[in-house]
Amino acid sequence: MMTTGLVHIYCGNGKGKTTTGMGLCTRAAGYGYSVLIYQFMKNNKTSERKILEVVDNITWINGLDQEKFSFQMTEEEKAERRVFYGEQLKKVTKEAVDGDYDVLFLDESIYTIRAGLLDEQLLLDFLDHKPEKLEVILTGQGPDEELIKRADYVSEICMRKHPYEKGIPARPGIER
């Protein structure tokens, strides 16, 4: 009986998409599954990474040491990121397959596609040909219908209220 192999999407405008994905990775690692994590659009110093790096069966693939929001990037930087993120997706998915991982978390992959910094077709092709047992977690706002069709779970996190509406910036250890 297959115990892994489904596709999860955590999307929406609310806080908690990455946290939900990390929670699932923690649960899977606690069960003994091997987990591979890559965070698009984030540096290598996220708070969740600091703690989960010490878990033996969770592996991280590095991104950039410095990262900006897409709206802060110049057109030249966006063009560079499109190449970089395409190569990163290929590298990460190859490692997931070659390393025989049970769970792959592609944090902010949907946001990166929506920002025009990752070719969605690369991700769709991978999902269409991924190993049968590989559980895949995708996060970000605004997945299109092609991604939703390939998902087994789609959970939308809806913001009803958020501290940034009162001018409170993202806080270390809570939002970042």
GROMACS .gro file of N, CA and C in nm:
model
  528
    1MET      N    1   0.084  -0.119   0.000
    1MET     CA    2   0.000   0.000   0.000
    1MET      C    3   0.089   0.125   0.000
    2MET      N    4   0.058   0.218  -0.088
    2MET     CA    5   0.136   0.343  -0.096
    2MET      C    6   0.104   0.429   0.026
    3THR      N    7   0.209   0.476   0.095
    3THR     CA    8   0.186   0.561   0.212
    3THR      C    9   0.219   0.706   0.183
    4THR      N   10   0.292   0.733   0.077
    4THR     CA   11   0.321   0.871   0.037
    4THR      C   12   0.297   0.883  -0.113
    5GLY      N   13   0.305   1.006  -0.163
    5GLY     CA   14   0.292   1.025  -0.306
    5GLY      C   15   0.189   1.127  -0.350
    6LEU      N   16   0.127   1.197  -0.257
    6LEU     CA   17   0.026   1.295  -0.294
    6LEU      C   18   0.086   1.435  -0.303
    7VAL      N   19   0.009   1.526  -0.364
    7VAL     CA   20   0.054   1.664  -0.384
    7VAL      C   21  -0.034   1.757  -0.300
    8HIS      N   22   0.033   1.844  -0.223
    8HIS     CA   23  -0.035   1.940  -0.135
    8HIS      C   24  -0.011   2.081  -0.188
    9ILE      N   25  -0.113   2.163  -0.186
    9ILE     CA   26  -0.099   2.307  -0.211
    9ILE      C   27  -0.156   2.381  -0.091
   10TYR      N   28  -0.073   2.469  -0.035
   10TYR     CA   29  -0.117   2.561   0.070
   10TYR      C   30  -0.106   2.700   0.011
   11CYS      N   31  -0.220   2.766  -0.008
   11CYS     CA   32  -0.222   2.892  -0.080
   11CYS      C   33  -0.311   2.992  -0.006
   12GLY      N   34  -0.321   3.111  -0.063
   12GLY     CA   35  -0.408   3.213  -0.007
   12GLY      C   36  -0.330   3.334   0.040
   13ASN      N   37  -0.404   3.435   0.086
   13ASN     CA   38  -0.341   3.560   0.127
   13ASN      C   39  -0.314   3.566   0.277
   14GLY      N   40  -0.340   3.457   0.347
   14GLY     CA   41  -0.321   3.456   0.492
   14GLY      C   42  -0.184   3.408   0.534
   15LYS      N   43  -0.148   3.440   0.658
   15LYS     CA   44  -0.023   3.397   0.718
   15LYS      C   45  -0.034   3.248   0.751
   16GLY      N   46   0.074   3.173   0.724
   16GLY     CA   47   0.077   3.035   0.770
   16GLY      C   48   0.100   2.929   0.664
   17LYS      N   49   0.120   2.968   0.539
   17LYS     CA   50   0.142   2.868   0.434
   17LYS      C   51   0.273   2.794   0.455
   18THR      N   52   0.380   2.868   0.474
   18THR     CA   53   0.510   2.805   0.499
   18THR      C   54   0.507   2.728   0.631
   19THR      N   55   0.447   2.787   0.732
   19THR     CA   56   0.439   2.722   0.863
   19THR      C   57   0.366   2.589   0.852
   20THR      N   58   0.260   2.585   0.773
   20THR     CA   59   0.186   2.460   0.752
   20THR      C   60   0.273   2.357   0.684
   21GLY      N   61   0.343   2.398   0.579
   21GLY     CA   62   0.432   2.307   0.508
   21GLY      C   63   0.543   2.255   0.598
   22MET      N   64   0.601   2.343   0.679
   22MET     CA   65   0.707   2.302   0.771
   22MET      C   66   0.654   2.207   0.877
   23GLY      N   67   0.530   2.230   0.919
   23GLY     CA   68   0.469   2.138   1.015
   23GLY      C   69   0.455   1.999   0.957
   24LEU      N   70   0.414   1.991   0.832
   24LEU     CA   71   0.402   1.861   0.766
   24LEU      C   72   0.539   1.795   0.751
   25CYS      N   73   0.641   1.875   0.718
   25CYS     CA   74   0.778   1.821   0.707
   25CYS      C   75   0.825   1.768   0.842
   26THR      N   76   0.793   1.839   0.949
   26THR     CA   77   0.830   1.796   1.084
   26THR      C   78   0.762   1.665   1.119
   27ARG      N   79   0.634   1.657   1.089
   27ARG     CA   80   0.558   1.535   1.115
   27ARG      C   81   0.617   1.418   1.036
   28ALA      N   82   0.645   1.440   0.908
   28ALA     CA   83   0.700   1.333   0.824
   28ALA      C   84   0.836   1.287   0.875
   29ALA      N   85   0.921   1.384   0.910
   29ALA     CA   86   1.054   1.349   0.963
   29ALA      C   87   1.042   1.273   1.094
   30GLY      N   88   0.948   1.313   1.178
   30GLY     CA   89   0.926   1.242   1.304
   30GLY      C   90   0.882   1.099   1.283
   31TYR      N   91   0.815   1.074   1.174
   31TYR     CA   92   0.770   0.940   1.141
   31TYR      C   93   0.884   0.855   1.082
   32GLY      N   94   0.990   0.924   1.037
   32GLY     CA   95   1.104   0.853   0.979
   32GLY      C   96   1.120   0.873   0.830
   33TYR      N   97   1.033   0.953   0.769
   33TYR     CA   98   1.047   0.981   0.627
   33TYR      C   99   1.165   1.075   0.602
   34SER      N  100   1.224   1.061   0.485
   34SER     CA  101   1.330   1.154   0.444
   34SER      C  102   1.265   1.271   0.371
   35VAL      N  103   1.308   1.392   0.410
   35VAL     CA  104   1.244   1.515   0.364
   35VAL      C  105   1.348   1.605   0.299
   36LEU      N  106   1.314   1.662   0.185
   36LEU     CA  107   1.399   1.758   0.115
   36LEU      C  108   1.323   1.890   0.104
   37ILE      N  109   1.390   1.999   0.142
   37ILE     CA  110   1.324   2.131   0.144
   37ILE      C  111   1.405   2.231   0.063
   38TYR      N  112   1.335   2.306  -0.020
   38TYR     CA  113   1.394   2.421  -0.089
   38TYR      C  114   1.298   2.538  -0.076
   39GLN      N  115   1.353   2.655  -0.039
   39GLN     CA  116   1.272   2.776  -0.025
   39GLN      C  117   1.305   2.875  -0.137
   40PHE      N  118   1.211   2.894  -0.227
   40PHE     CA  119   1.223   2.997  -0.330
   40PHE      C  120   1.203   3.133  -0.265
   41MET      N  121   1.268   3.235  -0.317
   41MET     CA  122   1.246   3.374  -0.277
   41MET      C  123   1.282   3.403  -0.131
   42LYS      N  124   1.359   3.315  -0.069
   42LYS     CA  125   1.400   3.336   0.070
   42LYS      C  126   1.549   3.310   0.080
   43ASN      N  127   1.614   3.377   0.176
   43ASN     CA  128   1.756   3.352   0.196
   43ASN      C  129   1.775   3.223   0.277
   44ASN      N  130   1.898   3.189   0.305
   44ASN     CA  131   1.929   3.063   0.375
   44ASN      C  132   1.927   3.077   0.527
   45LYS      N  133   1.862   3.182   0.577
   45LYS     CA  134   1.867   3.209   0.721
   45LYS      C  135   1.728   3.218   0.784
   46THR      N  136   1.630   3.153   0.727
   46THR     CA  137   1.496   3.161   0.785
   46THR      C  138   1.494   3.093   0.922
   47SER      N  139   1.406   3.140   1.008
   47SER     CA  140   1.398   3.085   1.144
   47SER      C  141   1.362   2.937   1.144
   48GLU      N  142   1.271   2.898   1.056
   48GLU     CA  143   1.232   2.757   1.051
   48GLU      C  144   1.350   2.669   1.008
   49ARG      N  145   1.432   2.723   0.921
   49ARG     CA  146   1.548   2.647   0.875
   49ARG      C  147   1.648   2.625   0.988
   50LYS      N  148   1.668   2.728   1.068
   50LYS     CA  149   1.766   2.718   1.177
   50LYS      C  150   1.736   2.600   1.268
   51ILE      N  151   1.611   2.577   1.297
   51ILE     CA  152   1.577   2.468   1.388
   51ILE      C  153   1.569   2.334   1.316
   52LEU      N  154   1.515   2.332   1.195
   52LEU     CA  155   1.497   2.204   1.125
   52LEU      C  156   1.626   2.152   1.063
   53GLU      N  157   1.730   2.236   1.053
   53GLU     CA  158   1.858   2.188   1.002
   53GLU      C  159   1.922   2.083   1.093
   54VAL      N  160   1.882   2.078   1.218
   54VAL     CA  161   1.941   1.982   1.310
   54VAL      C  162   1.870   1.847   1.309
   55VAL      N  163   1.763   1.835   1.233
   55VAL     CA  164   1.690   1.708   1.223
   55VAL      C  165   1.759   1.622   1.118
   56ASP      N  166   1.799   1.501   1.160
   56ASP     CA  167   1.879   1.414   1.074
   56ASP      C  168   1.818   1.385   0.938
   57ASN      N  169   1.690   1.357   0.930
   57ASN     CA  170   1.633   1.316   0.802
   57ASN      C  171   1.563   1.431   0.727
   58ILE      N  172   1.600   1.555   0.760
   58ILE     CA  173   1.557   1.671   0.680
   58ILE      C  174   1.681   1.731   0.615
   59THR      N  175   1.676   1.743   0.483
   59THR     CA  176   1.786   1.799   0.405
   59THR      C  177   1.739   1.928   0.340
   60TRP      N  178   1.826   2.028   0.342
   60TRP     CA  179   1.796   2.158   0.280
   60TRP      C  180   1.887   2.178   0.160
   61ILE      N  181   1.834   2.238   0.056
   61ILE     CA  182   1.916   2.282  -0.056
   61ILE      C  183   1.923   2.434  -0.049
   62ASN      N  184   2.045   2.485  -0.053
   62ASN     CA  185   2.065   2.630  -0.041
   62ASN      C  186   2.012   2.705  -0.161
   63GLY      N  187   1.963   2.825  -0.131
   63GLY     CA  188   1.928   2.921  -0.234
   63GLY      C  189   2.030   3.033  -0.231
   64LEU      N  190   1.984   3.154  -0.248
   64LEU     CA  191   2.072   3.270  -0.244
   64LEU      C  192   2.089   3.318  -0.101
   65ASP      N  193   2.206   3.372  -0.071
   65ASP     CA  194   2.229   3.426   0.064
   65ASP      C  195   2.150   3.555   0.087
   66GLN      N  196   2.127   3.631  -0.020
   66GLN     CA  197   2.049   3.755  -0.011
   66GLN      C  198   1.934   3.744  -0.111
   67GLU      N  199   1.816   3.785  -0.070
   67GLU     CA  200   1.700   3.779  -0.159
   67GLU      C  201   1.614   3.902  -0.138
   68LYS      N  202   1.545   3.941  -0.244
   68LYS     CA  203   1.453   4.054  -0.241
   68LYS      C  204   1.314   4.005  -0.279
   69PHE      N  205   1.213   4.084  -0.244
   69PHE     CA  206   1.080   4.059  -0.297
   69PHE      C  207   1.084   4.089  -0.446
   70SER      N  208   1.001   4.023  -0.523
   70SER     CA  209   1.003   4.042  -0.669
   70SER      C  210   0.976   4.187  -0.708
   71PHE      N  211   0.890   4.257  -0.633
   71PHE     CA  212   0.858   4.396  -0.668
   71PHE      C  213   0.975   4.491  -0.643
   72GLN      N  214   1.077   4.444  -0.571
   72GLN     CA  215   1.196   4.526  -0.546
   72GLN      C  216   1.305   4.503  -0.651
   73MET      N  217   1.285   4.406  -0.738
   73MET     CA  218   1.389   4.368  -0.835
   73MET      C  219   1.383   4.452  -0.961
   74THR      N  220   1.501   4.476  -1.018
   74THR     CA  221   1.509   4.538  -1.149
   74THR      C  222   1.475   4.433  -1.254
   75GLU      N  223   1.452   4.475  -1.377
   75GLU     CA  224   1.425   4.379  -1.484
   75GLU      C  225   1.543   4.285  -1.505
   76GLU      N  226   1.663   4.338  -1.491
   76GLU     CA  227   1.783   4.254  -1.505
   76GLU      C  228   1.789   4.148  -1.395
   77GLU      N  229   1.758   4.187  -1.273
   77GLU     CA  230   1.756   4.092  -1.162
   77GLU      C  231   1.647   3.986  -1.183
   78LYS      N  232   1.532   4.026  -1.234
   78LYS     CA  233   1.424   3.931  -1.262
   78LYS      C  234   1.468   3.829  -1.367
   79ALA      N  235   1.535   3.876  -1.471
   79ALA     CA  236   1.584   3.786  -1.576
   79ALA      C  237   1.685   3.686  -1.518
   80GLU      N  238   1.773   3.736  -1.432
   80GLU     CA  239   1.871   3.648  -1.367
   80GLU      C  240   1.802   3.545  -1.279
   81ARG      N  241   1.699   3.587  -1.205
   81ARG     CA  242   1.627   3.495  -1.117
   81ARG      C  243   1.553   3.388  -1.197
   82ARG      N  244   1.496   3.425  -1.312
   82ARG     CA  245   1.426   3.325  -1.394
   82ARG      C  246   1.520   3.211  -1.430
   83VAL      N  247   1.642   3.245  -1.470
   83VAL     CA  248   1.741   3.142  -1.503
   83VAL      C  249   1.778   3.065  -1.377
   84PHE      N  250   1.810   3.137  -1.270
   84PHE     CA  251   1.852   3.074  -1.145
   84PHE      C  252   1.745   2.979  -1.092
   85TYR      N  253   1.621   3.026  -1.083
   85TYR     CA  254   1.516   2.942  -1.025
   85TYR      C  255   1.481   2.823  -1.113
   86GLY      N  256   1.492   2.839  -1.243
   86GLY     CA  257   1.473   2.724  -1.332
   86GLY      C  258   1.578   2.618  -1.306
   87GLU      N  259   1.703   2.661  -1.293
   87GLU     CA  260   1.812   2.567  -1.263
   87GLU      C  261   1.795   2.506  -1.124
   88GLN      N  262   1.754   2.587  -1.027
   88GLN     CA  263   1.734   2.535  -0.892
   88GLN      C  264   1.625   2.429  -0.889
   89LEU      N  265   1.514   2.455  -0.959
   89LEU     CA  266   1.406   2.356  -0.960
   89LEU      C  267   1.456   2.225  -1.019
   90LYS      N  268   1.531   2.232  -1.127
   90LYS     CA  269   1.586   2.110  -1.187
   90LYS      C  270   1.679   2.038  -1.090
   91LYS      N  271   1.764   2.113  -1.021
   91LYS     CA  272   1.859   2.057  -0.925
   91LYS      C  273   1.785   1.991  -0.809
   92VAL      N  274   1.688   2.061  -0.753
   92VAL     CA  275   1.615   2.011  -0.637
   92VAL      C  276   1.534   1.887  -0.673
   93THR      N  277   1.464   1.891  -0.785
   93THR     CA  278   1.381   1.776  -0.822
   93THR      C  279   1.468   1.655  -0.858
   94LYS      N  280   1.583   1.678  -0.918
   94LYS     CA  281   1.677   1.568  -0.948
   94LYS      C  282   1.725   1.506  -0.818
   95GLU      N  283   1.759   1.589  -0.720
   95GLU     CA  284   1.802   1.538  -0.589
   95GLU      C  285   1.689   1.460  -0.521
   96ALA      N  286   1.566   1.509  -0.532
   96ALA     CA  287   1.452   1.440  -0.471
   96ALA      C  288   1.437   1.300  -0.529
   97VAL      N  289   1.457   1.288  -0.660
   97VAL     CA  290   1.445   1.158  -0.727
   97VAL      C  291   1.567   1.072  -0.699
   98ASP      N  292   1.686   1.125  -0.725
   98ASP     CA  293   1.809   1.047  -0.709
   98ASP      C  294   1.832   1.007  -0.564
   99GLY      N  295   1.793   1.093  -0.471
   99GLY     CA  296   1.811   1.066  -0.329
   99GLY      C  297   1.700   0.981  -0.268
  100ASP      N  298   1.602   0.945  -0.350
  100ASP     CA  299   1.491   0.860  -0.307
  100ASP      C  300   1.420   0.917  -0.184
  101TYR      N  301   1.393   1.048  -0.187
  101TYR     CA  302   1.323   1.114  -0.077
  101TYR      C  303   1.176   1.074  -0.072
  102ASP      N  304   1.118   1.087   0.046
  102ASP     CA  305   0.976   1.059   0.064
  102ASP      C  306   0.891   1.185   0.048
  103VAL      N  307   0.948   1.301   0.091
  103VAL     CA  308   0.874   1.427   0.091
  103VAL      C  309   0.962   1.536   0.031
  104LEU      N  310   0.903   1.616  -0.057
  104LEU     CA  311   0.970   1.733  -0.116
  104LEU      C  312   0.884   1.854  -0.090
  105PHE      N  313   0.943   1.956  -0.025
  105PHE     CA  314   0.872   2.081   0.002
  105PHE      C  315   0.936   2.190  -0.083
  106LEU      N  316   0.858   2.247  -0.174
  106LEU     CA  317   0.900   2.358  -0.260
  106LEU      C  318   0.829   2.483  -0.211
  107ASP      N  319   0.886   2.541  -0.106
  107ASP     CA  320   0.826   2.656  -0.041
  107ASP      C  321   0.829   2.779  -0.133
  108GLU      N  322   0.719   2.848  -0.142
  108GLU     CA  323   0.701   2.968  -0.224
  108GLU      C  324   0.717   2.943  -0.374
  109SER      N  325   0.704   2.818  -0.416
  109SER     CA  326   0.713   2.788  -0.559
  109SER      C  327   0.599   2.854  -0.637
  110ILE      N  328   0.480   2.856  -0.578
  110ILE     CA  329   0.366   2.915  -0.647
  110ILE      C  330   0.383   3.066  -0.658
  111TYR      N  331   0.428   3.129  -0.552
  111TYR     CA  332   0.455   3.274  -0.556
  111TYR      C  333   0.560   3.304  -0.663
  112THR      N  334   0.663   3.223  -0.671
  112THR     CA  335   0.772   3.246  -0.767
  112THR      C  336   0.720   3.235  -0.910
  113ILE      N  337   0.632   3.141  -0.934
  113ILE     CA  338   0.568   3.128  -1.067
  113ILE      C  339   0.484   3.252  -1.095
  114ARG      N  340   0.401   3.288  -1.000
  114ARG     CA  341   0.311   3.403  -1.017
  114ARG      C  342   0.387   3.533  -1.041
  115ALA      N  343   0.506   3.545  -0.981
  115ALA     CA  344   0.589   3.665  -0.999
  115ALA      C  345   0.665   3.662  -1.131
  116GLY      N  346   0.648   3.556  -1.209
  116GLY     CA  347   0.715   3.546  -1.338
  116GLY      C  348   0.862   3.508  -1.328
  117LEU      N  349   0.902   3.448  -1.216
  117LEU     CA  350   1.042   3.415  -1.193
  117LEU      C  351   1.071   3.266  -1.203
  118LEU      N  352   0.969   3.188  -1.234
  118LEU     CA  353   0.985   3.044  -1.252
  118LEU      C  354   0.885   3.000  -1.358
  119ASP      N  355   0.931   2.922  -1.453
  119ASP     CA  356   0.845   2.869  -1.558
  119ASP      C  357   0.757   2.758  -1.500
  120GLU      N  358   0.629   2.784  -1.495
  120GLU     CA  359   0.536   2.687  -1.437
  120GLU      C  360   0.543   2.551  -1.505
  121GLN      N  361   0.570   2.551  -1.635
  121GLN     CA  362   0.573   2.424  -1.708
  121GLN      C  363   0.679   2.329  -1.653
  122LEU      N  364   0.790   2.383  -1.604
  122LEU     CA  365   0.893   2.297  -1.543
  122LEU      C  366   0.836   2.222  -1.423
  123LEU      N  367   0.759   2.292  -1.340
  123LEU     CA  368   0.699   2.229  -1.223
  123LEU      C  369   0.590   2.131  -1.264
  124LEU      N  370   0.508   2.169  -1.360
  124LEU     CA  371   0.401   2.080  -1.405
  124LEU      C  372   0.459   1.951  -1.462
  125ASP      N  373   0.565   1.964  -1.543
  125ASP     CA  374   0.630   1.845  -1.600
  125ASP      C  375   0.684   1.754  -1.491
  126PHE      N  376   0.745   1.814  -1.389
  126PHE     CA  377   0.795   1.733  -1.279
  126PHE      C  378   0.680   1.660  -1.209
  127LEU      N  379   0.573   1.731  -1.178
  127LEU     CA  380   0.460   1.669  -1.109
  127LEU      C  381   0.400   1.555  -1.191
  128ASP      N  382   0.399   1.573  -1.323
  128ASP     CA  383   0.345   1.468  -1.410
  128ASP      C  384   0.433   1.343  -1.416
  129HIS      N  385   0.560   1.357  -1.381
  129HIS     CA  386   0.654   1.244  -1.393
  129HIS      C  387   0.728   1.213  -1.263
  130LYS      N  388   0.684   1.268  -1.153
  130LYS     CA  389   0.752   1.246  -1.025
  130LYS      C  390   0.741   1.099  -0.984
  131PRO      N  391   0.834   1.055  -0.897
  131PRO     CA  392   0.820   0.918  -0.845
  131PRO      C  393   0.685   0.901  -0.774
  132GLU      N  394   0.627   0.786  -0.789
  132GLU     CA  395   0.493   0.761  -0.735
  132GLU      C  396   0.486   0.784  -0.585
  133LYS      N  397   0.593   0.751  -0.512
  133LYS     CA  398   0.590   0.761  -0.365
  133LYS      C  399   0.623   0.901  -0.313
  134LEU      N  400   0.667   0.993  -0.398
  134LEU     CA  401   0.714   1.124  -0.351
  134LEU      C  402   0.598   1.217  -0.318
  135GLU      N  403   0.585   1.252  -0.192
  135GLU     CA  404   0.487   1.351  -0.145
  135GLU      C  405   0.545   1.488  -0.177
  136VAL      N  406   0.466   1.578  -0.235
  136VAL     CA  407   0.516   1.710  -0.274
  136VAL      C  408   0.427   1.817  -0.211
  137ILE      N  409   0.495   1.917  -0.151
  137ILE     CA  410   0.425   2.029  -0.087
  137ILE      C  411   0.462   2.156  -0.161
  138LEU      N  412   0.362   2.233  -0.203
  138LEU     CA  413   0.381   2.359  -0.274
  138LEU      C  414   0.310   2.469  -0.196
  139THR      N  415   0.374   2.587  -0.188
  139THR     CA  416   0.309   2.698  -0.120
  139THR      C  417   0.317   2.825  -0.204
  140GLY      N  418   0.230   2.919  -0.172
  140GLY     CA  419   0.230   3.049  -0.237
  140GLY      C  420   0.090   3.092  -0.275
  141GLN      N  421   0.079   3.217  -0.312
  141GLN     CA  422  -0.052   3.272  -0.349
  141GLN      C  423  -0.083   3.248  -0.496
  142GLY      N  424  -0.209   3.223  -0.524
  142GLY     CA  425  -0.260   3.224  -0.660
  142GLY      C  426  -0.221   3.109  -0.751
  143PRO      N  427  -0.234   2.982  -0.707
  143PRO     CA  428  -0.205   2.873  -0.800
  143PRO      C  429  -0.307   2.874  -0.912
  144ASP      N  430  -0.262   2.843  -1.033
  144ASP     CA  431  -0.359   2.838  -1.143
  144ASP      C  432  -0.424   2.700  -1.150
  145GLU      N  433  -0.516   2.687  -1.241
  145GLU     CA  434  -0.595   2.563  -1.250
  145GLU      C  435  -0.509   2.441  -1.283
  146GLU      N  436  -0.402   2.458  -1.360
  146GLU     CA  437  -0.317   2.344  -1.395
  146GLU      C  438  -0.250   2.286  -1.271
  147LEU      N  439  -0.205   2.370  -1.182
  147LEU     CA  440  -0.146   2.320  -1.057
  147LEU      C  441  -0.254   2.257  -0.969
  148ILE      N  442  -0.367   2.323  -0.959
  148ILE     CA  443  -0.476   2.271  -0.876
  148ILE      C  444  -0.521   2.134  -0.925
  149LYS      N  445  -0.526   2.114  -1.056
  149LYS     CA  446  -0.565   1.984  -1.113
  149LYS      C  447  -0.471   1.873  -1.067
  150ARG      N  448  -0.345   1.904  -1.050
  150ARG     CA  449  -0.246   1.803  -1.015
  150ARG      C  450  -0.237   1.778  -0.864
  151ALA      N  451  -0.303   1.862  -0.787
  151ALA     CA  452  -0.295   1.850  -0.641
  151ALA      C  453  -0.401   1.754  -0.588
  152ASP      N  454  -0.366   1.691  -0.477
  152ASP     CA  455  -0.460   1.606  -0.404
  152ASP      C  456  -0.523   1.683  -0.289
  153TYR      N  457  -0.446   1.776  -0.233
  153TYR     CA  458  -0.494   1.865  -0.127
  153TYR      C  459  -0.477   2.008  -0.177
  154VAL      N  460  -0.578   2.090  -0.160
  154VAL     CA  461  -0.563   2.234  -0.181
  154VAL      C  462  -0.628   2.301  -0.060
  155SER      N  463  -0.545   2.364   0.021
  155SER     CA  464  -0.595   2.434   0.139
  155SER      C  465  -0.565   2.581   0.124
  156GLU      N  466  -0.670   2.663   0.132
  156GLU     CA  467  -0.653   2.806   0.118
  156GLU      C  468  -0.657   2.871   0.256
  157ILE      N  469  -0.553   2.948   0.285
  157ILE     CA  470  -0.544   3.020   0.411
  157ILE      C  471  -0.586   3.164   0.385
  158CYS      N  472  -0.695   3.203   0.445
  158CYS     CA  473  -0.755   3.333   0.418
  158CYS      C  474  -0.723   3.432   0.529
  159MET      N  475  -0.671   3.548   0.491
  159MET     CA  476  -0.645   3.652   0.590
  159MET      C  477  -0.777   3.724   0.621
  160ARG      N  478  -0.811   3.727   0.747
  160ARG     CA  479  -0.926   3.805   0.791
  160ARG      C  480  -0.878   3.932   0.861
  161LYS      N  481  -0.757   3.920   0.920
  161LYS     CA  482  -0.699   4.030   0.994
  161LYS      C  483  -0.550   4.002   1.006
  162HIS      N  484  -0.468   4.106   1.000
  162HIS     CA  485  -0.322   4.087   1.007
  162HIS      C  486  -0.260   4.211   1.070
  163PRO      N  487  -0.157   4.194   1.154
  163PRO     CA  488  -0.092   4.309   1.219
  163PRO      C  489  -0.032   4.411   1.122
  164TYR      N  490   0.005   4.368   1.000
  164TYR     CA  491   0.063   4.467   0.908
  164TYR      C  492  -0.038   4.573   0.868
  165GLU      N  493  -0.167   4.542   0.885
  165GLU     CA  494  -0.270   4.642   0.857
  165GLU      C  495  -0.262   4.759   0.957
  166LYS      N  496  -0.199   4.732   1.071
  166LYS     CA  497  -0.178   4.836   1.174
  166LYS      C  498  -0.035   4.889   1.169
  167GLY      N  499   0.039   4.852   1.065
  167GLY     CA  500   0.175   4.900   1.051
  167GLY      C  501   0.279   4.820   1.126
  168ILE      N  502   0.243   4.704   1.177
  168ILE     CA  503   0.339   4.619   1.249
  168ILE      C  504   0.411   4.533   1.146
  169PRO      N  505   0.545   4.550   1.133
  169PRO     CA  506   0.620   4.474   1.033
  169PRO      C  507   0.636   4.326   1.075
  170ALA      N  508   0.679   4.244   0.981
  170ALA     CA  509   0.706   4.102   1.008
  170ALA      C  510   0.807   4.090   1.122
  171ARG      N  511   0.775   4.005   1.217
  171ARG     CA  512   0.859   3.990   1.337
  171ARG      C  513   0.941   3.863   1.330
  172PRO      N  514   1.070   3.872   1.365
  172PRO     CA  515   1.154   3.753   1.365
  172PRO      C  516   1.097   3.647   1.459
  173GLY      N  517   1.096   3.523   1.412
  173GLY     CA  518   1.047   3.413   1.493
  173GLY      C  519   0.897   3.395   1.491
  174ILE      N  520   0.824   3.491   1.435
  174ILE     CA  521   0.679   3.480   1.425
  174ILE      C  522   0.635   3.479   1.279
  175GLU      N  523   0.665   3.584   1.205
  175GLU     CA  524   0.633   3.588   1.062
  175GLU      C  525   0.753   3.556   0.974
  176ARG      N  526   0.873   3.566   1.028
  176ARG     CA  527   0.992   3.534   0.948
  176ARG      C  528   1.097   3.470   1.033
   0.00000   0.00000   0.00000
